[in-house]
């Protein structure tokens, strides 16, 4: 009877231990699952934050670019006080920037043309300077050559020849239908026919003609 009693107690103890063991949660597995889920959520949050930061940087860069354009381009300044409190749209800023760049290109081309014209004028003046220096040198080397051989009439003929040549181009280029058109044509004629190189060619031609008449 004693043995049977002990066997009954052991059996009941094993039964209780088995039931208790089955009712205790598996904390190791649950901790592992929770850690994986936490890492997964953390990685998503990091990617989301990185994307948000990159997008914010991009927007800040675009905003700074538009602000710089408005500060650099003069035409982006507000002229109408009634809309001074309103910001210019990005489309308007871009259009005004394009217009200003085109204006700068035209100004650059115009200045290049002016520089080219000035260089030609300088070259013509240098040629005239060399010719005058040669004339002065020839006169200094032979001070008595040709003395008292040129009359006032010859000087007048030279002057008349130069004026006749200029008048021909003036008469062909200048219109007198109105004072405004006359003024515009005169300035255009001066720029075209009174350049140093053009005048030099005229004078040389007249001098050759007078010289052929004298000798």
Short mmCIF file of C-alpha atoms in Angstrom, two decimals:
data_model
loop_
_atom_site.label_atom_id
_atom_site.label_comp_id
_atom_site.label_asym_id
_atom_site.label_seq_id
_atom_site.Cartn_x
_atom_site.Cartn_y
_atom_site.Cartn_z
CA UNK A 1 0.00 0.00 0.00
CA UNK A 2 2.87 2.33 0.79
CA UNK A 3 4.39 1.72 -2.62
CA UNK A 4 1.09 2.29 -4.34
CA UNK A 5 0.68 5.56 -2.47
CA UNK A 6 4.13 6.78 -3.53
CA UNK A 7 3.47 5.84 -7.14
CA UNK A 8 0.25 7.83 -7.03
CA UNK A 9 2.01 10.89 -5.61
CA UNK A 10 4.79 10.72 -8.25
CA UNK A 11 2.22 10.35 -11.02
CA UNK A 12 0.27 13.34 -9.79
CA UNK A 13 3.46 15.40 -9.47
CA UNK A 14 4.51 14.56 -13.03
CA UNK A 15 1.07 15.47 -14.26
CA UNK A 16 1.16 18.81 -12.49
CA UNK A 17 4.71 19.49 -13.79
CA UNK A 18 3.69 18.66 -17.33
CA UNK A 19 0.65 20.93 -17.15
CA UNK A 20 2.67 23.76 -15.66
CA UNK A 21 5.38 23.40 -18.30
CA UNK A 22 2.86 23.49 -21.09
CA UNK A 23 1.21 26.60 -19.68
CA UNK A 24 4.46 28.61 -19.38
CA UNK A 25 5.06 30.79 -22.52
CA UNK A 26 8.17 30.29 -24.67
CA UNK A 27 9.86 33.58 -23.80
CA UNK A 28 12.98 32.91 -25.89
CA UNK A 29 11.01 32.58 -29.18
CA UNK A 30 8.84 35.59 -28.42
CA UNK A 31 11.87 37.75 -27.57
CA UNK A 32 13.48 36.79 -30.90
CA UNK A 33 10.33 37.63 -32.88
CA UNK A 34 9.95 40.97 -31.10
CA UNK A 35 13.59 41.88 -31.76
CA UNK A 36 13.25 41.10 -35.48
CA UNK A 37 10.06 43.12 -35.73
CA UNK A 38 11.70 46.01 -33.90
CA UNK A 39 14.72 45.96 -36.24
CA UNK A 40 12.42 45.82 -39.26
CA UNK A 41 10.45 48.85 -38.10
CA UNK A 42 13.64 50.71 -37.25
CA UNK A 43 15.07 50.11 -40.76
CA UNK A 44 11.86 51.40 -42.34
CA UNK A 45 11.97 54.50 -40.14
CA UNK A 46 15.59 55.13 -41.10
CA UNK A 47 14.80 54.86 -44.80
CA UNK A 48 11.79 57.12 -44.37
CA UNK A 49 13.85 59.72 -42.51
CA UNK A 50 16.65 59.55 -45.10
CA UNK A 51 14.16 60.03 -47.93
CA UNK A 52 12.52 62.94 -46.13
CA UNK A 53 15.87 64.62 -45.50
CA UNK A 54 16.97 64.16 -49.12
CA UNK A 55 13.69 65.61 -50.39
CA UNK A 56 14.01 68.57 -48.03
CA UNK A 57 17.56 69.24 -49.22
CA UNK A 58 16.38 69.15 -52.83
CA UNK A 59 13.58 71.60 -52.13
CA UNK A 60 15.92 73.90 -50.20
CA UNK A 61 18.40 73.87 -53.11
CA UNK A 62 15.66 74.74 -55.62
CA UNK A 63 14.36 77.50 -53.38
CA UNK A 64 17.86 78.94 -52.96
CA UNK A 65 18.37 78.82 -56.73
CA UNK A 66 15.20 80.81 -57.39
CA UNK A 67 16.09 83.30 -54.65
CA UNK A 68 19.55 83.78 -56.19
CA UNK A 69 18.00 84.36 -59.63
CA UNK A 70 15.66 87.00 -58.23
CA UNK A 71 18.63 88.71 -56.56
CA UNK A 72 20.83 88.62 -59.70
CA UNK A 73 18.32 89.38 -62.48
CA UNK A 74 17.36 93.09 -62.35
CA UNK A 75 14.02 92.54 -64.10
CA UNK A 76 12.90 90.24 -61.28
CA UNK A 77 12.66 93.20 -58.95
CA UNK A 78 9.10 94.21 -58.19
CA UNK A 79 8.06 97.33 -60.06
CA UNK A 80 4.34 97.33 -59.26
CA UNK A 81 3.75 98.32 -55.65
CA UNK A 82 0.24 96.85 -55.76
CA UNK A 83 1.73 93.36 -56.01
CA UNK A 84 4.87 94.00 -54.00
CA UNK A 85 3.62 91.73 -51.24
CA UNK A 86 3.18 88.82 -53.65
CA UNK A 87 6.05 86.54 -54.54
CA UNK A 88 6.95 86.04 -58.17
CA UNK A 89 6.04 82.61 -59.44
CA UNK A 90 8.78 80.26 -60.53
CA UNK A 91 7.56 80.45 -64.14
CA UNK A 92 7.86 84.27 -64.14
CA UNK A 93 11.32 84.11 -62.58
CA UNK A 94 12.51 81.67 -65.25
CA UNK A 95 11.01 83.71 -68.09
CA UNK A 96 12.55 86.95 -66.83
CA UNK A 97 15.89 85.17 -66.46
CA UNK A 98 15.70 83.92 -70.06
CA UNK A 99 14.82 87.40 -71.32
CA UNK A 100 17.71 88.94 -69.39
CA UNK A 101 20.21 86.39 -70.74
CA UNK A 102 19.04 87.10 -74.30
CA UNK A 103 19.44 90.83 -73.64
CA UNK A 104 22.99 90.26 -72.39
CA UNK A 105 23.83 88.23 -75.51
CA UNK A 106 22.61 91.08 -77.74
CA UNK A 107 24.60 93.63 -75.73
CA UNK A 108 27.71 91.45 -75.95
CA UNK A 109 27.34 91.16 -79.75
CA UNK A 110 26.82 94.91 -80.04
CA UNK A 111 29.92 95.64 -77.97
CA UNK A 112 31.97 93.18 -80.01
CA UNK A 113 30.92 94.99 -83.19
CA UNK A 114 31.84 98.35 -81.65
CA UNK A 115 35.24 96.99 -80.60
CA UNK A 116 35.82 95.69 -84.13
CA UNK A 117 34.95 99.10 -85.59
CA UNK A 118 37.25 100.88 -83.15
CA UNK A 119 40.09 98.52 -84.00
CA UNK A 120 39.66 99.33 -87.69
CA UNK A 121 39.67 103.05 -86.91
CA UNK A 122 42.82 102.67 -84.82
CA UNK A 123 44.49 100.78 -87.64
CA UNK A 124 43.54 103.52 -90.11
CA UNK A 125 44.90 106.20 -87.77
CA UNK A 126 48.17 104.28 -87.42
CA UNK A 127 48.48 104.14 -91.22
CA UNK A 128 47.84 107.88 -91.46
CA UNK A 129 50.38 108.51 -88.72
CA UNK A 130 53.03 106.53 -90.63
CA UNK A 131 52.26 108.45 -93.83
CA UNK A 132 52.49 111.81 -92.07
CA UNK A 133 55.77 110.82 -90.47
CA UNK A 134 57.15 109.89 -93.88
CA UNK A 135 56.03 113.23 -95.33
CA UNK A 136 57.63 115.16 -92.47
CA UNK A 137 60.84 113.16 -92.78
CA UNK A 138 61.01 113.74 -96.52
CA UNK A 139 60.53 117.46 -95.99
CA UNK A 140 63.21 117.58 -93.31
CA UNK A 141 65.68 115.71 -95.52
CA UNK A 142 65.02 118.07 -98.46
CA UNK A 143 63.81 121.39 -97.03
CA UNK A 144 64.31 123.28 -100.32
CA UNK A 145 62.66 120.71 -102.57
CA UNK A 146 59.50 122.05 -104.15
CA UNK A 147 59.82 125.40 -102.42
CA UNK A 148 57.50 128.08 -103.83
CA UNK A 149 56.30 125.68 -106.51
CA UNK A 150 52.79 125.06 -105.15
CA UNK A 151 50.35 127.93 -105.57
CA UNK A 152 47.18 128.72 -103.63
CA UNK A 153 45.23 127.57 -106.64
CA UNK A 154 46.66 124.07 -106.31
CA UNK A 155 45.70 124.02 -102.61
CA UNK A 156 42.21 125.08 -103.56
CA UNK A 157 42.05 122.37 -106.20
CA UNK A 158 43.02 119.76 -103.62
CA UNK A 159 40.39 121.04 -101.20
CA UNK A 160 37.79 121.25 -103.95
CA UNK A 161 38.53 117.70 -105.07
CA UNK A 162 38.08 116.37 -101.53
CA UNK A 163 34.83 118.28 -101.03
CA UNK A 164 33.47 117.22 -104.43
CA UNK A 165 34.09 113.57 -103.58
CA UNK A 166 32.43 113.91 -100.19
CA UNK A 167 29.48 115.81 -101.64
CA UNK A 168 28.85 113.09 -104.20
CA UNK A 169 28.51 110.45 -101.48
CA UNK A 170 26.54 112.92 -99.32
CA UNK A 171 24.10 113.71 -102.11
CA UNK A 172 23.60 110.01 -102.88
CA UNK A 173 23.11 108.97 -99.25
CA UNK A 174 21.19 111.82 -97.59
CA UNK A 175 17.48 112.35 -98.07
CA UNK A 176 15.83 115.73 -97.49
CA UNK A 177 12.17 114.73 -97.45
CA UNK A 178 11.98 115.71 -93.77
CA UNK A 179 14.25 117.16 -91.12
CA UNK A 180 14.09 113.96 -89.07
CA UNK A 181 15.13 111.86 -92.05
CA UNK A 182 17.83 114.40 -92.93
CA UNK A 183 19.28 114.19 -89.40
CA UNK A 184 19.25 110.40 -89.42
CA UNK A 185 20.84 110.22 -92.88
CA UNK A 186 23.57 112.71 -91.97
CA UNK A 187 24.74 110.66 -89.01
CA UNK A 188 24.57 107.50 -91.05
CA UNK A 189 26.60 109.17 -93.83
CA UNK A 190 29.25 110.36 -91.37
CA UNK A 191 29.65 106.88 -89.91
CA UNK A 192 29.88 105.32 -93.35
CA UNK A 193 31.82 107.82 -95.51
CA UNK A 194 33.88 109.84 -93.02
CA UNK A 195 35.91 107.04 -91.51
CA UNK A 196 39.65 107.71 -91.36
CA UNK A 197 40.41 104.99 -93.89
CA UNK A 198 37.74 106.28 -96.31
CA UNK A 199 38.94 109.88 -96.04
CA UNK A 200 42.51 108.73 -96.53
CA UNK A 201 41.57 106.96 -99.77
CA UNK A 202 39.72 110.09 -100.96
CA UNK A 203 42.68 112.38 -100.22
CA UNK A 204 45.16 110.04 -101.89
CA UNK A 205 42.99 109.88 -104.98
CA UNK A 206 42.68 113.67 -105.16
CA UNK A 207 46.43 114.17 -104.66
CA UNK A 208 47.22 111.73 -107.45
CA UNK A 209 44.82 113.56 -109.74
CA UNK A 210 46.32 116.98 -108.94
CA UNK A 211 49.83 115.63 -109.31
CA UNK A 212 49.04 114.25 -112.77
CA UNK A 213 47.73 117.68 -113.76
CA UNK A 214 50.87 119.43 -112.51
CA UNK A 215 53.42 117.09 -113.98
#
